[in-house]
């Protein structure tokens, strides 16, 4: 309001001069009741309202920016993790199908178990994610393979029902070819025909994945199998397999953080966690993923599911992983809502 407006009263409020009467005293010119206090209150109110509006806008802007940054982090993490996980799991199909093709071409020593064990051990040596690699023969019931134990020792392994009742013959072989007794030795007979992976491999034409399980060599993992049929045969001749240990995937996922408390997990077709990262923040995020497991087919990166747990609210989304064979995997991404709003509180924009 201008100075002119403040000091000019409406015409009808001005007293009319009376004849013979003394002029009204200028100092006694009255302002409407409460005008100055009302103006002051209005100005203060506008300032407070403007401040609140600025604060709300800033809070919303910060919240929107933080959410956008977390969305970008989610997409980046999923992209990197997808490539890594696909490369990891595709090693199994690549190796077993390659071995089956080599066997059909006569490039593997299937009739010489000790030579075959050496060939398989070399494959194992150049693939550190593998725990075991081997071949089970249908006709003889013989198993030939190579195992990597938890301390890194590689052991060639032959179990033949026609030799010592299928008690495994085991030899540790160093990278330079030096042979020695293994530090860990299987003491029970090994009958490949009774092994679940072998039965499943024979029952599925081509590539097959077993369930996730604990390996006798240590660690947790999964087995990939490929049935092999020799030329002229009418049924499978044998099954090649590789066991993949999942510790390397767990280490990789442990390095991915989304906000302070977010995490990325690997889940199976039912949404059950099969690989979890490490860290103090993981347990709370894992609870959110477990709570959202039943809706994993619907909760996508574009439409995450809001999950409330005793640890707070999380957004959980699932992203499919394309892996050769009958293995359905997904990445599960859990983001703590507190991480989205934390920046607003840190900036003091919200009390």
Short mmCIF file of C-alpha atoms in Angstrom, two decimals:
data_model
loop_
_atom_site.label_atom_id
_atom_site.label_comp_id
_atom_site.label_asym_id
_atom_site.label_seq_id
_atom_site.Cartn_x
_atom_site.Cartn_y
_atom_site.Cartn_z
CA UNK A 1 0.00 0.00 0.00
CA UNK A 2 1.41 3.46 -1.00
CA UNK A 3 1.95 6.43 1.36
CA UNK A 4 -0.85 8.30 -0.40
CA UNK A 5 -3.26 5.46 0.22
CA UNK A 6 -2.26 5.24 3.86
CA UNK A 7 -2.96 8.91 4.61
CA UNK A 8 -6.12 9.55 2.55
CA UNK A 9 -9.46 8.72 4.14
CA UNK A 10 -12.62 8.03 2.09
CA UNK A 11 -14.68 11.13 1.29
CA UNK A 12 -17.66 10.05 3.33
CA UNK A 13 -15.49 9.72 6.42
CA UNK A 14 -14.29 13.35 6.32
CA UNK A 15 -16.21 15.69 8.75
CA UNK A 16 -18.01 18.59 7.06
CA UNK A 17 -17.04 22.09 8.41
CA UNK A 18 -19.80 23.87 10.37
CA UNK A 19 -20.25 27.63 10.09
CA UNK A 20 -18.70 29.49 12.96
CA UNK A 21 -17.04 26.39 14.20
CA UNK A 22 -13.35 26.21 14.63
CA UNK A 23 -11.58 24.04 12.06
CA UNK A 24 -10.87 20.55 13.19
CA UNK A 25 -7.36 20.01 14.60
CA UNK A 26 -5.21 18.31 11.99
CA UNK A 27 -3.61 16.09 14.61
CA UNK A 28 -7.02 14.76 15.50
CA UNK A 29 -7.68 13.32 11.97
CA UNK A 30 -8.73 9.78 12.69
CA UNK A 31 -7.77 6.56 10.75
CA UNK A 32 -10.22 3.72 10.47
CA UNK A 33 -10.16 1.56 13.55
CA UNK A 34 -7.46 -1.11 13.49
CA UNK A 35 -6.03 -0.16 10.10
CA UNK A 36 -2.33 -0.16 11.12
CA UNK A 37 -2.53 -3.35 13.23
CA UNK A 38 -4.42 -5.05 10.37
CA UNK A 39 -1.80 -3.99 7.84
CA UNK A 40 0.99 -5.21 10.10
CA UNK A 41 -0.75 -8.56 10.63
CA UNK A 42 -1.39 -8.91 6.90
CA UNK A 43 2.25 -8.17 6.06
CA UNK A 44 3.54 -10.60 8.68
CA UNK A 45 1.03 -13.21 7.52
CA UNK A 46 2.10 -12.80 3.92
CA UNK A 47 5.74 -13.14 4.89
CA UNK A 48 5.02 -16.29 6.89
CA UNK A 49 2.83 -17.68 4.13
CA UNK A 50 5.50 -16.91 1.54
CA UNK A 51 8.16 -18.54 3.70
CA UNK A 52 6.00 -21.59 4.19
CA UNK A 53 5.28 -21.76 0.48
CA UNK A 54 8.97 -21.43 -0.34
CA UNK A 55 9.76 -24.09 2.26
CA UNK A 56 7.12 -26.45 0.92
CA UNK A 57 8.23 -25.87 -2.66
CA UNK A 58 11.85 -26.37 -1.69
CA UNK A 59 10.93 -29.50 0.24
CA UNK A 60 8.92 -30.84 -2.66
CA UNK A 61 11.68 -29.95 -5.08
CA UNK A 62 14.29 -31.63 -2.89
CA UNK A 63 12.03 -34.64 -2.39
CA UNK A 64 11.40 -34.88 -6.13
CA UNK A 65 15.10 -34.51 -6.92
CA UNK A 66 16.06 -37.11 -4.31
CA UNK A 67 13.45 -39.52 -5.63
CA UNK A 68 14.66 -38.95 -9.18
CA UNK A 69 18.26 -39.61 -8.15
CA UNK A 70 17.26 -42.81 -6.38
CA UNK A 71 15.30 -43.90 -9.47
CA UNK A 72 18.41 -43.31 -11.56
CA UNK A 73 20.48 -45.27 -9.03
CA UNK A 74 17.94 -48.11 -9.17
CA UNK A 75 18.07 -48.31 -12.94
CA UNK A 76 21.85 -48.10 -12.99
CA UNK A 77 22.20 -50.80 -10.32
CA UNK A 78 19.75 -53.10 -12.10
CA UNK A 79 21.53 -52.61 -15.41
CA UNK A 80 24.96 -53.43 -14.01
CA UNK A 81 23.69 -56.30 -11.87
CA UNK A 82 21.71 -57.79 -14.77
CA UNK A 83 24.78 -57.97 -16.99
CA UNK A 84 26.92 -59.47 -14.23
CA UNK A 85 24.35 -62.08 -13.20
CA UNK A 86 23.59 -63.09 -16.77
CA UNK A 87 27.28 -63.52 -17.56
CA UNK A 88 27.75 -65.56 -14.39
CA UNK A 89 24.89 -67.98 -14.99
CA UNK A 90 25.48 -68.29 -18.72
CA UNK A 91 28.85 -69.90 -18.02
CA UNK A 92 27.07 -73.09 -16.97
CA UNK A 93 25.08 -73.60 -20.18
CA UNK A 94 28.05 -72.55 -22.29
CA UNK A 95 30.41 -75.07 -20.68
CA UNK A 96 28.04 -78.05 -20.55
CA UNK A 97 26.76 -77.61 -24.10
CA UNK A 98 30.32 -77.17 -25.34
CA UNK A 99 31.37 -80.39 -23.57
CA UNK A 100 28.40 -82.27 -25.02
CA UNK A 101 29.26 -81.03 -28.52
CA UNK A 102 32.91 -82.01 -28.06
CA UNK A 103 31.84 -85.47 -26.89
CA UNK A 104 29.67 -85.98 -29.97
CA UNK A 105 32.64 -85.06 -32.15
CA UNK A 106 34.92 -87.46 -30.32
CA UNK A 107 37.12 -84.71 -28.87
CA UNK A 108 36.81 -85.89 -25.25
CA UNK A 109 38.40 -89.00 -23.77
CA UNK A 110 35.20 -90.59 -22.48
CA UNK A 111 36.81 -94.04 -22.46
CA UNK A 112 39.85 -92.88 -20.46
CA UNK A 113 38.51 -91.65 -17.10
CA UNK A 114 41.83 -90.30 -15.81
CA UNK A 115 42.55 -88.36 -18.99
CA UNK A 116 38.99 -87.03 -19.01
CA UNK A 117 39.34 -85.97 -15.37
CA UNK A 118 42.43 -83.96 -16.34
CA UNK A 119 40.57 -82.27 -19.19
CA UNK A 120 37.71 -81.34 -16.90
CA UNK A 121 40.08 -80.09 -14.19
CA UNK A 122 41.61 -77.64 -16.67
CA UNK A 123 38.16 -76.30 -17.47
CA UNK A 124 37.53 -75.88 -13.77
CA UNK A 125 40.83 -74.08 -13.27
CA UNK A 126 39.98 -71.26 -15.66
CA UNK A 127 36.46 -70.72 -14.30
CA UNK A 128 36.77 -69.64 -10.66
CA UNK A 129 33.00 -69.46 -10.15
CA UNK A 130 32.69 -73.23 -10.68
CA UNK A 131 32.73 -75.61 -7.74
CA UNK A 132 32.49 -78.88 -9.65
CA UNK A 133 32.50 -80.12 -13.23
CA UNK A 134 31.87 -83.69 -14.35
CA UNK A 135 30.33 -86.36 -16.53
CA UNK A 136 28.09 -89.28 -15.61
CA UNK A 137 27.93 -92.26 -18.00
CA UNK A 138 24.64 -94.13 -18.36
CA UNK A 139 25.94 -97.51 -19.51
CA UNK A 140 28.76 -97.98 -17.00
CA UNK A 141 27.45 -95.85 -14.14
CA UNK A 142 30.90 -94.26 -13.97
CA UNK A 143 31.43 -90.70 -12.85
CA UNK A 144 34.43 -88.59 -13.85
CA UNK A 145 34.90 -85.06 -12.59
CA UNK A 146 36.96 -82.40 -10.88
CA UNK A 147 36.12 -80.46 -7.74
CA UNK A 148 37.34 -77.18 -6.28
CA UNK A 149 37.26 -77.22 -2.49
CA UNK A 150 36.83 -74.14 -0.30
CA UNK A 151 40.59 -73.66 0.06
CA UNK A 152 41.00 -73.62 -3.74
CA UNK A 153 42.47 -77.11 -4.05
CA UNK A 154 41.41 -78.85 -7.27
CA UNK A 155 40.83 -82.58 -7.03
CA UNK A 156 40.34 -84.99 -9.92
CA UNK A 157 37.64 -87.50 -9.12
CA UNK A 158 36.71 -90.90 -10.59
CA UNK A 159 34.00 -93.17 -9.17
CA UNK A 160 33.36 -96.44 -11.01
CA UNK A 161 30.98 -99.17 -9.72
CA UNK A 162 33.34 -101.73 -11.26
CA UNK A 163 36.30 -100.42 -9.21
CA UNK A 164 36.33 -100.65 -5.41
CA UNK A 165 32.55 -100.58 -5.24
CA UNK A 166 32.46 -97.04 -6.67
CA UNK A 167 34.72 -95.66 -3.92
CA UNK A 168 36.07 -92.43 -5.43
CA UNK A 169 39.69 -92.26 -6.62
CA UNK A 170 40.83 -88.74 -5.75
CA UNK A 171 43.99 -86.87 -6.71
CA UNK A 172 44.87 -83.24 -6.02
CA UNK A 173 46.47 -81.62 -9.06
CA UNK A 174 48.33 -78.31 -8.93
CA UNK A 175 48.41 -75.82 -11.79
CA UNK A 176 51.83 -77.15 -12.88
CA UNK A 177 50.49 -80.71 -13.01
CA UNK A 178 51.98 -81.86 -9.72
CA UNK A 179 49.85 -84.59 -8.15
CA UNK A 180 49.37 -85.18 -4.41
CA UNK A 181 46.89 -86.71 -1.95
CA UNK A 182 43.96 -84.33 -1.43
CA UNK A 183 43.48 -82.47 1.83
CA UNK A 184 39.80 -83.41 1.76
CA UNK A 185 38.79 -86.91 0.74
CA UNK A 186 35.36 -88.46 0.12
CA UNK A 187 35.13 -91.72 2.03
CA UNK A 188 31.71 -92.96 0.87
CA UNK A 189 30.97 -94.68 -2.44
CA UNK A 190 29.62 -92.37 -5.14
CA UNK A 191 26.91 -93.76 -7.40
CA UNK A 192 26.13 -91.22 -10.08
CA UNK A 193 22.94 -93.02 -11.13
CA UNK A 194 21.47 -92.19 -7.73
CA UNK A 195 22.35 -88.49 -7.81
CA UNK A 196 19.40 -86.09 -8.27
CA UNK A 197 21.24 -83.90 -10.79
CA UNK A 198 21.98 -86.94 -12.96
CA UNK A 199 18.38 -88.17 -12.87
CA UNK A 200 17.06 -84.70 -13.67
CA UNK A 201 19.59 -84.26 -16.47
CA UNK A 202 18.45 -87.49 -18.12
CA UNK A 203 14.79 -86.54 -17.73
CA UNK A 204 15.24 -83.21 -19.53
CA UNK A 205 16.34 -83.01 -23.12
CA UNK A 206 19.14 -80.53 -23.47
CA UNK A 207 19.84 -77.91 -20.81
CA UNK A 208 18.47 -78.12 -17.26
CA UNK A 209 18.97 -76.32 -13.94
CA UNK A 210 18.52 -78.03 -10.58
CA UNK A 211 17.30 -76.43 -7.39
CA UNK A 212 19.67 -74.28 -5.32
CA UNK A 213 21.48 -76.28 -2.67
CA UNK A 214 24.42 -76.55 -0.28
CA UNK A 215 27.47 -78.17 -1.91
CA UNK A 216 29.58 -80.84 -0.25
CA UNK A 217 32.67 -78.93 -1.39
CA UNK A 218 31.45 -75.90 0.52
CA UNK A 219 29.27 -72.95 -0.34
CA UNK A 220 25.80 -72.59 -1.76
CA UNK A 221 24.95 -72.89 -5.42
CA UNK A 222 23.13 -74.52 -8.32
CA UNK A 223 23.87 -77.22 -10.90
CA UNK A 224 23.51 -76.90 -14.66
CA UNK A 225 23.22 -80.12 -16.69
CA UNK A 226 23.25 -81.02 -20.38
CA UNK A 227 22.38 -84.52 -21.59
CA UNK A 228 24.66 -86.01 -24.23
CA UNK A 229 23.59 -88.53 -26.87
CA UNK A 230 26.27 -90.25 -28.94
CA UNK A 231 25.88 -90.72 -32.68
CA UNK A 232 23.63 -93.66 -33.42
CA UNK A 233 22.23 -93.83 -29.89
CA UNK A 234 18.49 -93.62 -29.36
CA UNK A 235 18.66 -92.41 -25.76
CA UNK A 236 21.03 -90.21 -23.74
CA UNK A 237 24.56 -91.57 -23.36
CA UNK A 238 25.42 -89.47 -20.34
CA UNK A 239 25.10 -86.12 -18.60
CA UNK A 240 27.59 -83.29 -18.22
CA UNK A 241 27.21 -80.94 -15.27
CA UNK A 242 28.77 -77.90 -13.65
CA UNK A 243 28.15 -76.59 -10.14
CA UNK A 244 28.20 -72.83 -9.75
CA UNK A 245 28.92 -71.40 -6.29
CA UNK A 246 27.11 -68.15 -5.60
CA UNK A 247 29.59 -66.39 -3.31
CA UNK A 248 30.91 -64.26 -6.17
CA UNK A 249 27.41 -63.00 -6.95
CA UNK A 250 26.88 -62.20 -3.26
CA UNK A 251 30.13 -60.22 -3.20
CA UNK A 252 29.10 -58.32 -6.30
CA UNK A 253 25.66 -57.45 -4.94
CA UNK A 254 27.25 -56.32 -1.66
CA UNK A 255 28.97 -53.55 -3.56
CA UNK A 256 25.68 -52.11 -4.83
CA UNK A 257 23.96 -49.58 -2.58
CA UNK A 258 20.82 -47.58 -3.35
CA UNK A 259 20.60 -44.86 -0.75
CA UNK A 260 21.83 -45.64 2.74
CA UNK A 261 19.62 -48.66 3.33
CA UNK A 262 18.62 -50.01 -0.07
CA UNK A 263 19.89 -53.34 -1.41
CA UNK A 264 19.70 -55.65 -4.42
CA UNK A 265 18.93 -59.37 -4.10
CA UNK A 266 18.68 -62.35 -6.44
CA UNK A 267 15.41 -64.28 -6.17
CA UNK A 268 14.00 -67.42 -7.79
CA UNK A 269 10.79 -67.85 -9.78
CA UNK A 270 8.68 -67.77 -6.58
CA UNK A 271 10.37 -64.63 -5.30
CA UNK A 272 12.43 -66.46 -2.66
CA UNK A 273 15.84 -64.94 -1.99
CA UNK A 274 18.67 -67.16 -3.26
CA UNK A 275 21.52 -64.61 -3.06
CA UNK A 276 21.69 -61.77 -0.55
CA UNK A 277 24.36 -59.09 -0.18
CA UNK A 278 26.23 -58.48 3.05
CA UNK A 279 25.94 -55.48 5.37
CA UNK A 280 24.16 -54.18 8.44
CA UNK A 281 21.42 -52.68 6.25
CA UNK A 282 20.57 -55.95 4.52
CA UNK A 283 18.29 -57.58 7.11
CA UNK A 284 15.70 -54.81 6.99
CA UNK A 285 15.71 -54.69 3.18
CA UNK A 286 15.49 -58.49 3.03
CA UNK A 287 12.37 -58.44 5.21
CA UNK A 288 10.75 -56.06 2.75
CA UNK A 289 11.67 -58.30 -0.20
CA UNK A 290 10.29 -61.36 1.59
CA UNK A 291 7.06 -59.50 2.33
CA UNK A 292 6.68 -58.60 -1.34
CA UNK A 293 7.54 -62.07 -2.65
CA UNK A 294 3.94 -63.02 -3.35
CA UNK A 295 3.54 -60.05 -5.69
CA UNK A 296 6.91 -60.29 -7.40
CA UNK A 297 5.29 -60.88 -10.79
CA UNK A 298 3.39 -57.58 -10.63
CA UNK A 299 5.92 -55.33 -8.87
CA UNK A 300 8.16 -53.95 -11.61
CA UNK A 301 10.69 -51.15 -11.85
CA UNK A 302 7.99 -48.98 -13.42
CA UNK A 303 5.44 -49.88 -10.73
CA UNK A 304 7.20 -50.81 -7.46
CA UNK A 305 5.24 -52.26 -4.57
CA UNK A 306 5.02 -50.33 -1.31
CA UNK A 307 5.77 -52.58 1.65
CA UNK A 308 5.47 -51.65 5.32
CA UNK A 309 7.53 -53.62 7.83
CA UNK A 310 8.57 -53.15 11.42
CA UNK A 311 11.67 -51.42 10.05
CA UNK A 312 9.77 -48.85 8.03
CA UNK A 313 8.39 -48.45 4.52
CA UNK A 314 10.13 -49.79 1.43
CA UNK A 315 9.56 -49.73 -2.27
CA UNK A 316 10.26 -53.16 -3.75
CA UNK A 317 10.55 -53.93 -7.46
CA UNK A 318 11.53 -57.03 -9.41
CA UNK A 319 13.44 -57.14 -12.68
CA UNK A 320 13.76 -60.35 -14.73
CA UNK A 321 17.11 -61.93 -15.61
CA UNK A 322 17.41 -63.73 -18.93
CA UNK A 323 19.40 -66.95 -18.47
CA UNK A 324 19.66 -69.89 -20.86
CA UNK A 325 17.68 -72.95 -19.87
CA UNK A 326 14.74 -73.43 -17.54
CA UNK A 327 16.04 -71.07 -14.85
CA UNK A 328 13.79 -68.14 -13.94
CA UNK A 329 15.63 -65.51 -11.91
CA UNK A 330 14.86 -61.94 -10.91
CA UNK A 331 16.67 -59.10 -9.26
CA UNK A 332 14.78 -57.69 -6.28
CA UNK A 333 15.46 -54.04 -5.50
CA UNK A 334 14.46 -52.66 -2.10
CA UNK A 335 14.58 -48.91 -1.41
CA UNK A 336 13.96 -47.43 2.02
CA UNK A 337 11.43 -44.57 1.94
CA UNK A 338 13.46 -42.95 4.68
CA UNK A 339 16.34 -42.54 2.24
CA UNK A 340 14.03 -40.69 -0.16
CA UNK A 341 12.95 -38.12 2.44
CA UNK A 342 16.18 -37.96 4.47
CA UNK A 343 17.63 -35.16 2.34
CA UNK A 344 14.59 -32.97 3.02
CA UNK A 345 15.09 -33.32 6.76
CA UNK A 346 18.85 -32.83 6.48
CA UNK A 347 18.24 -29.53 4.71
CA UNK A 348 15.89 -28.48 7.52
CA UNK A 349 13.04 -27.93 5.06
CA UNK A 350 10.68 -30.09 7.08
CA UNK A 351 10.45 -30.13 10.89
#
